[in-house]
Amino acid sequence: MRPLITLLTDFGTADGYVAEMKGVLYSLAPEARVVDLSHDIAPQDVESARLAVARYWRRFPPQTIHLVVVDPGVGSERDALAVRSEDRVLIGPDNGVLSPALLVAGARAVSLQVPATASPTFHGRDLFAPVAARIAMGAPIDALGAAAESPTIRRTPEARRLGNGAIQGEVIAIDRYGNAITNIVAFPATQSREGEQAFVEVGGRTVPVARAYADVQPLGAVALCGSSGLLEIAVRDGNAAQTLGLGRGSTVTLHQQR
Amino acid sequence: MRPLITLLTDFGTADGYVAEMKGVLYSLAPEARVVDLSHDIAPQDVESARLAVARYWRRFPPQTIHLVVVDPGVGSERDALAVRSEDRVLIGPDNGVLSPALLVAGARAVSLQVPATASPTFHGRDLFAPVAARIAMGAPIDALGAAAESPTIRRTPEARRLGNGAIQGEVIAIDRYGNAITNIVAFPATQSREGEQAFVEVGGRTVPVARAYADVQPLGAVALCGSSGLLEIAVRDGNAAQTLGLGRGSTVTLHQQR
Amino acid sequence: MRPLITLLTDFGTADGYVAEMKGVLYSLAPEARVVDLSHDIAPQDVESARLAVARYWRRFPPQTIHLVVVDPGVGSERDALAVRSEDRVLIGPDNGVLSPALLVAGARAVSLQVPATASPTFHGRDLFAPVAARIAMGAPIDALGAAAESPTIRRTPEARRLGNGAIQGEVIAIDRYGNAITNIVAFPATQSREGEQAFVEVGGRTVPVARAYADVQPLGAVALCGSSGLLEIAVRDGNAAQTLGLGRGSTVTLHQQR
């Protein structure tokens, strides 16, 4: 099977930076399949990139190489990493963006050597892409550097249980539809336990918990278990973030009454 | 030849949803070529997606698998379809987005079974991508479900002939350049029949009919036969929708005088 | 090795035009690998496209076919070109967008014949993609047309040396981060020559020259040698174009004092 290299960046595509990276990849690893995941991460938004990585990195087949270049610290003393975790390899700056793979038991990280000729503004092209190509051509990550001592870890803040049994969390992301993803771990049957009635307080409103968007009327607000297992606030056929005035950090409280 | 799977969604790419779908596709159909067509359909804009599908579905080679996930009704009772039409397969929700293929004689559609474990908010990942992978691996669509009885059909509204021989239609789409695409079927030689002079009334203006944008002066308005055979209003080196105040549904009248 | 065809356009993806081009490419050159570089060039912005082409065209392996369709003159008398330069082939309109390859010694260009059936609004689909496919299938460019006599050349304006040894140039592009790329050729060690202190005047401000973004405080302005060897103005963790009020054409003066 030809090696698979995925790309996640905040470069956009119009400036040609991604094009340069692809040129390097196809030149150094001619057999690789290069797969765009996104280049539309908001500029320098490491947190969004981390949440995206958490969603996708393990869904790809073993041996996939994930390049993740959201790198506001490029050219600084920040480290650069290659991580082997659950049979995938992830490559990117040591700013927490690779945390989802680093937090898995058995993960190993090496610290990458920056080539003397690398542009201090574009490690995506001059460091990370060449490393991805070397791995695609068969290099083990141990050949690429010494073990990284204490890679940067970023974590989603944890929700907490209130005295009354409610769970208080916060919005961690707004998606393209305006859905507000929270840090409250939900479960598909949140709304259906017998005799319980769950609801959510958010943005000064009380929102029912249901299974699917379609369980409420059009333009009705609803809380549900999102596709990655987190409680999510949506407005059917609408935009919850706008309607309810939500953004990252907005408080969300889940009540489960008997 | 390795199977070809195309993707059209309204997911954007920054949230990682498309990345999850690609992970599923590459895991379940490792030999497939996965081709991005667009992830920038406006959120939940089934109509735009349908018009795009009409443009491209038959231009790909036979056996291409087209995944189309613009799905405001996800998690509701709406059906999910696999359609075989003219030797291509299209997969998506039963909301009319697949109409261009369904309307062709000989098209067959099956109703897809939703896996019990599918997230009610993300059939792209949990239903449609796995089905696309199965087809790529050789499954016939009949193995995927029972015949769909009456799939949803969406049609472009038809233009009508007025008493004076003119044709009245409407704008059905505004493209990235601000060109206004209408539902009036044109023909490359619209402007050139001997002795005729054609013009268009639109936005309170009279616009000449020509062959190409370059047939008028810069910033001049022009009507012409667009690349899919429909009458289109453009402003050379400008934006017709903004200049003429056009949007979906704006009335357009084509006059052909002798 | 399967042929590599890259795509750069200003089409966006939502309207389905890129999808149509890909359908043509996969139909006519079934073995080709089709690589998106960008479809987000600003509409009809030939200059941005030219700068992007300059960045990437030679980074891809020999025999790569670069399709570049930013074509405000489509349907006019403007010529259409296939260019062979340094073992790559570039295909696009004769409006200067291919200049980076044309300016290399040994470049050869042929003038492409427009098929009688081509839509006068969509040469990307009806002329350029079929030509790219033919080349991918082995056709030499000489089989595609006669030598082009005097292809259009666009050049970056040159910076000039002032009486006091300073260099005066201008901003030629603003990238996604708000970095202002200039036409002043820099060199990685601009800031470090012994005994010198360099600084830049731009937007009424004096900006220090350094090696990397991280050499100044957050939100500090800095001038440095960008990744393509041109002087670039940035604001660390910020947006220089907004902060300093810069756009294409803004004057930039580099002073190197002893």
Short mmCIF file of C-alpha atoms in Angstrom, two decimals, chain B:
data_model
loop_
_atom_site.label_atom_id
_atom_site.label_comp_id
_atom_site.label_asym_id
_atom_site.label_seq_id
_atom_site.Cartn_x
_atom_site.Cartn_y
_atom_site.Cartn_z
CA MET B 1 -8.43 0.93 -12.18
CA ARG B 2 -8.68 1.97 -8.56
CA PRO B 3 -12.18 3.11 -7.62
CA LEU B 4 -12.89 6.83 -7.58
CA ILE B 5 -14.93 8.35 -4.74
CA THR B 6 -15.82 12.04 -4.98
CA LEU B 7 -16.96 14.17 -2.04
CA LEU B 8 -19.36 17.11 -2.01
CA THR B 9 -20.40 18.46 1.39
CA ASP B 10 -21.35 21.63 3.22
CA PHE B 11 -19.07 20.75 6.15
CA GLY B 12 -16.22 23.16 5.54
CA THR B 13 -12.96 21.53 6.51
CA ALA B 14 -11.85 23.33 9.68
CA ASP B 15 -13.98 21.35 12.13
CA GLY B 16 -12.51 17.98 11.14
CA TYR B 17 -15.76 16.36 9.97
CA VAL B 18 -14.48 15.84 6.42
CA ALA B 19 -11.25 14.48 7.89
CA GLU B 20 -13.24 11.89 9.82
CA MET B 21 -15.08 10.84 6.66
CA LYS B 22 -11.80 10.46 4.80
CA GLY B 23 -10.41 8.36 7.63
CA VAL B 24 -13.37 6.03 7.27
CA LEU B 25 -13.02 5.86 3.49
CA TYR B 26 -9.29 5.13 3.51
CA SER B 27 -9.74 2.56 6.27
CA LEU B 28 -12.57 0.65 4.61
CA ALA B 29 -11.54 1.08 0.96
CA PRO B 30 -7.76 1.35 1.09
CA GLU B 31 -7.36 1.30 -2.68
CA ALA B 32 -9.86 4.03 -3.44
CA ARG B 33 -8.93 7.43 -4.78
CA VAL B 34 -10.83 10.06 -2.80
CA VAL B 35 -11.43 13.30 -4.69
CA ASP B 36 -12.58 16.53 -3.07
CA LEU B 37 -15.14 18.36 -5.16
CA SER B 38 -16.29 20.90 -2.59
CA HIS B 39 -16.81 21.30 1.12
CA ASP B 40 -17.85 24.92 0.73
CA ILE B 41 -21.49 24.49 -0.21
CA ALA B 42 -23.32 27.04 1.96
CA PRO B 43 -24.51 25.30 5.15
CA GLN B 44 -27.62 23.21 4.45
CA ASP B 45 -28.04 24.64 0.94
CA VAL B 46 -29.49 21.59 -0.76
CA GLU B 47 -30.37 23.57 -3.86
CA SER B 48 -26.81 24.72 -4.55
CA ALA B 49 -25.57 21.21 -4.03
CA ARG B 50 -28.15 19.86 -6.48
CA LEU B 51 -27.06 22.34 -9.14
CA ALA B 52 -23.41 21.42 -8.60
CA VAL B 53 -24.22 17.70 -8.84
CA ALA B 54 -26.04 18.37 -12.10
CA ARG B 55 -22.86 19.94 -13.47
CA TYR B 56 -20.39 17.23 -12.60
CA TRP B 57 -21.89 13.82 -11.97
CA ARG B 58 -21.76 12.56 -15.56
CA ARG B 59 -18.40 14.14 -16.38
CA PHE B 60 -16.60 11.57 -14.27
CA PRO B 61 -15.81 8.13 -15.68
CA PRO B 62 -18.22 5.22 -15.38
CA GLN B 63 -18.07 3.46 -12.00
CA THR B 64 -17.31 6.72 -10.17
CA ILE B 65 -18.92 6.87 -6.74
CA HIS B 66 -20.24 10.33 -5.85
CA LEU B 67 -20.78 11.01 -2.15
CA VAL B 68 -23.05 14.03 -1.61
CA VAL B 69 -23.64 15.04 1.99
CA VAL B 70 -25.70 18.19 2.38
CA ASP B 71 -28.13 16.92 4.90
CA PRO B 72 -30.17 19.30 7.05
CA GLY B 73 -32.54 16.44 7.89
CA VAL B 74 -29.90 14.13 9.38
CA GLY B 75 -31.34 12.09 12.21
CA SER B 76 -34.94 12.65 11.09
CA GLU B 77 -37.10 10.13 9.26
CA ARG B 78 -35.73 11.23 5.89
CA ASP B 79 -34.51 8.31 3.82
CA ALA B 80 -30.91 7.72 2.74
CA LEU B 81 -30.17 6.63 -0.81
CA ALA B 82 -27.72 4.90 -3.07
CA VAL B 83 -28.55 5.56 -6.72
CA ARG B 84 -27.15 3.79 -9.76
CA SER B 85 -27.57 5.88 -12.88
CA GLU B 86 -25.67 5.82 -16.18
CA ASP B 87 -23.03 3.54 -14.67
CA ARG B 88 -22.19 5.91 -11.82
CA VAL B 89 -23.28 5.56 -8.19
CA LEU B 90 -24.47 8.48 -6.09
CA ILE B 91 -24.92 8.29 -2.33
CA GLY B 92 -26.62 10.82 -0.10
CA PRO B 93 -29.73 11.86 1.79
CA ASP B 94 -33.14 11.64 0.15
CA ASN B 95 -33.75 15.39 0.02
CA GLY B 96 -33.56 16.00 -3.70
CA VAL B 97 -29.83 16.57 -3.89
CA LEU B 98 -29.43 13.48 -6.08
CA SER B 99 -32.25 14.45 -8.46
CA PRO B 100 -30.03 14.99 -11.51
CA ALA B 101 -29.14 11.30 -11.49
CA LEU B 102 -32.58 10.08 -10.40
CA LEU B 103 -34.29 11.80 -13.32
CA VAL B 104 -32.36 9.83 -15.92
CA ALA B 105 -34.17 6.87 -17.47
CA GLY B 106 -32.97 3.60 -15.99
CA ALA B 107 -31.90 5.07 -12.64
CA ARG B 108 -32.35 2.74 -9.70
CA ALA B 109 -32.35 3.80 -6.05
CA VAL B 110 -32.13 1.78 -2.87
CA SER B 111 -32.99 2.86 0.62
CA LEU B 112 -30.02 2.53 2.97
CA GLN B 113 -30.29 0.99 6.39
CA VAL B 114 -28.96 3.27 9.13
CA PRO B 115 -26.59 1.31 11.40
CA ALA B 116 -27.77 1.19 15.00
CA THR B 117 -24.49 2.72 16.11
CA ALA B 118 -24.64 5.69 13.71
CA SER B 119 -24.54 9.12 15.30
CA PRO B 120 -27.88 10.81 14.58
CA THR B 121 -25.94 13.97 13.75
CA PHE B 122 -23.30 12.57 11.38
CA HIS B 123 -24.48 10.12 8.75
CA GLY B 124 -21.69 11.31 6.48
CA ARG B 125 -19.21 9.47 8.66
CA ASP B 126 -21.34 6.62 9.97
CA LEU B 127 -23.62 5.75 7.07
CA PHE B 128 -22.69 7.35 3.74
CA ALA B 129 -18.91 6.92 3.83
CA PRO B 130 -19.10 3.23 4.87
CA VAL B 131 -21.63 2.60 2.09
CA ALA B 132 -19.37 4.33 -0.45
CA ALA B 133 -16.50 2.16 0.72
CA ARG B 134 -18.54 -1.02 0.38
CA ILE B 135 -19.47 -0.09 -3.17
CA ALA B 136 -15.86 0.75 -3.93
CA MET B 137 -14.96 -2.71 -2.67
CA GLY B 138 -17.40 -4.25 -5.11
CA ALA B 139 -20.77 -4.47 -3.40
CA PRO B 140 -23.72 -4.01 -5.76
CA ILE B 141 -26.21 -1.38 -4.61
CA ASP B 142 -28.92 -4.03 -4.34
CA ALA B 143 -26.97 -5.55 -1.48
CA LEU B 144 -27.34 -2.31 0.46
CA GLY B 145 -31.11 -2.02 0.80
CA ALA B 146 -34.52 -2.43 -0.74
CA ALA B 147 -35.67 -0.40 -3.72
CA ALA B 148 -36.60 3.14 -2.71
CA GLU B 149 -40.22 3.71 -3.59
CA SER B 150 -40.45 7.41 -4.37
CA PRO B 151 -37.23 9.30 -3.91
CA THR B 152 -37.53 13.05 -3.45
CA ILE B 153 -37.12 14.98 -6.68
CA ARG B 154 -36.18 18.66 -6.85
CA ARG B 155 -36.40 20.40 -10.18
CA THR B 156 -35.23 23.71 -11.48
CA PRO B 157 -38.34 25.84 -12.06
CA GLU B 158 -39.12 26.10 -15.78
CA ALA B 159 -38.96 29.33 -17.72
CA ARG B 160 -42.11 30.22 -19.65
CA ARG B 161 -42.84 31.70 -23.03
CA LEU B 162 -44.65 35.03 -22.94
CA GLY B 163 -47.26 36.16 -25.47
CA ASN B 164 -44.76 38.30 -27.37
CA GLY B 165 -42.34 35.46 -27.95
CA ALA B 166 -40.09 36.50 -25.11
CA ILE B 167 -39.00 33.97 -22.50
CA GLN B 168 -39.36 34.78 -18.81
CA GLY B 169 -37.27 32.96 -16.27
CA GLU B 170 -35.40 33.59 -13.08
CA VAL B 171 -31.98 33.56 -11.50
CA ILE B 172 -31.27 30.15 -9.98
CA ALA B 173 -27.71 30.70 -8.74
CA ILE B 174 -25.05 33.35 -8.23
CA ASP B 175 -21.56 32.04 -8.78
CA ARG B 176 -18.27 33.13 -7.16
CA TYR B 177 -17.75 35.85 -9.78
CA GLY B 178 -21.19 37.30 -9.23
CA ASN B 179 -22.48 35.85 -12.48
CA ALA B 180 -26.22 35.18 -12.33
CA ILE B 181 -27.18 31.80 -13.79
CA THR B 182 -30.79 31.59 -15.00
CA ASN B 183 -33.20 28.78 -15.81
CA ILE B 184 -33.49 29.89 -19.43
CA VAL B 185 -32.01 27.29 -21.73
CA ALA B 186 -29.72 29.12 -24.10
CA PHE B 187 -27.70 27.95 -27.00
CA PRO B 188 -24.25 29.03 -28.04
CA ALA B 189 -25.58 30.93 -31.04
CA THR B 190 -28.32 32.78 -29.15
CA GLN B 191 -27.01 36.10 -30.28
CA SER B 192 -26.14 35.27 -33.82
CA ARG B 193 -29.22 34.20 -35.67
CA GLU B 194 -29.39 36.20 -38.82
CA GLY B 195 -31.49 39.30 -38.66
CA GLU B 196 -32.26 38.87 -34.99
CA GLN B 197 -31.23 41.05 -32.15
CA ALA B 198 -31.58 39.54 -28.73
CA PHE B 199 -31.54 41.35 -25.41
CA VAL B 200 -32.39 40.63 -21.82
CA GLU B 201 -34.35 42.60 -19.26
CA VAL B 202 -33.05 42.10 -15.77
CA GLY B 203 -32.86 44.26 -12.66
CA GLY B 204 -34.58 47.15 -14.45
CA ARG B 205 -31.87 47.17 -17.10
CA THR B 206 -31.59 46.12 -20.70
CA VAL B 207 -28.59 43.91 -21.30
CA PRO B 208 -27.25 42.83 -24.70
CA VAL B 209 -26.81 39.18 -25.55
CA ALA B 210 -23.37 38.21 -26.76
CA ARG B 211 -21.11 35.22 -27.15
CA ALA B 212 -18.43 35.93 -24.55
CA TYR B 213 -17.65 38.27 -21.65
CA ALA B 214 -15.09 39.99 -23.84
CA ASP B 215 -17.75 41.06 -26.34
CA VAL B 216 -18.64 44.03 -24.13
CA GLN B 217 -16.52 46.76 -22.63
CA PRO B 218 -15.00 46.29 -19.18
CA LEU B 219 -17.70 46.77 -16.52
CA GLY B 220 -20.35 46.33 -19.18
CA ALA B 221 -23.25 43.96 -18.49
CA VAL B 222 -23.77 41.08 -20.86
CA ALA B 223 -26.04 38.05 -21.19
CA LEU B 224 -24.63 34.91 -22.73
CA CYS B 225 -24.91 31.17 -22.97
CA GLY B 226 -23.09 29.85 -19.91
CA SER B 227 -20.96 26.76 -19.77
CA SER B 228 -23.85 24.48 -18.84
CA GLY B 229 -26.15 25.80 -21.55
CA LEU B 230 -28.14 28.23 -19.45
CA LEU B 231 -28.52 31.96 -20.01
CA GLU B 232 -26.22 33.83 -17.66
CA ILE B 233 -25.92 37.52 -16.78
CA ALA B 234 -22.39 38.81 -16.21
CA VAL B 235 -20.51 42.07 -15.85
CA ARG B 236 -17.15 41.95 -17.57
CA ASP B 237 -14.36 42.18 -15.02
CA GLY B 238 -17.08 42.92 -12.44
CA ASN B 239 -19.82 41.37 -10.36
CA ALA B 240 -23.25 41.23 -11.98
CA ALA B 241 -25.13 40.21 -8.85
CA GLN B 242 -23.88 43.26 -7.00
CA THR B 243 -24.05 45.69 -9.91
CA LEU B 244 -27.56 44.71 -10.95
CA GLY B 245 -28.88 43.75 -7.52
CA LEU B 246 -29.61 40.15 -8.45
CA GLY B 247 -30.20 37.10 -6.30
CA ARG B 248 -31.90 33.75 -6.55
CA GLY B 249 -35.40 34.28 -7.88
CA SER B 250 -34.77 37.59 -9.65
CA THR B 251 -36.83 37.79 -12.82
CA VAL B 252 -35.04 37.65 -16.18
CA THR B 253 -36.70 38.11 -19.58
CA LEU B 254 -35.05 37.18 -22.85
CA HIS B 255 -36.32 39.05 -25.91
CA GLN B 256 -35.42 37.93 -29.38
CA GLN B 257 -36.47 40.52 -31.92
CA ARG B 258 -36.47 40.22 -35.65
#
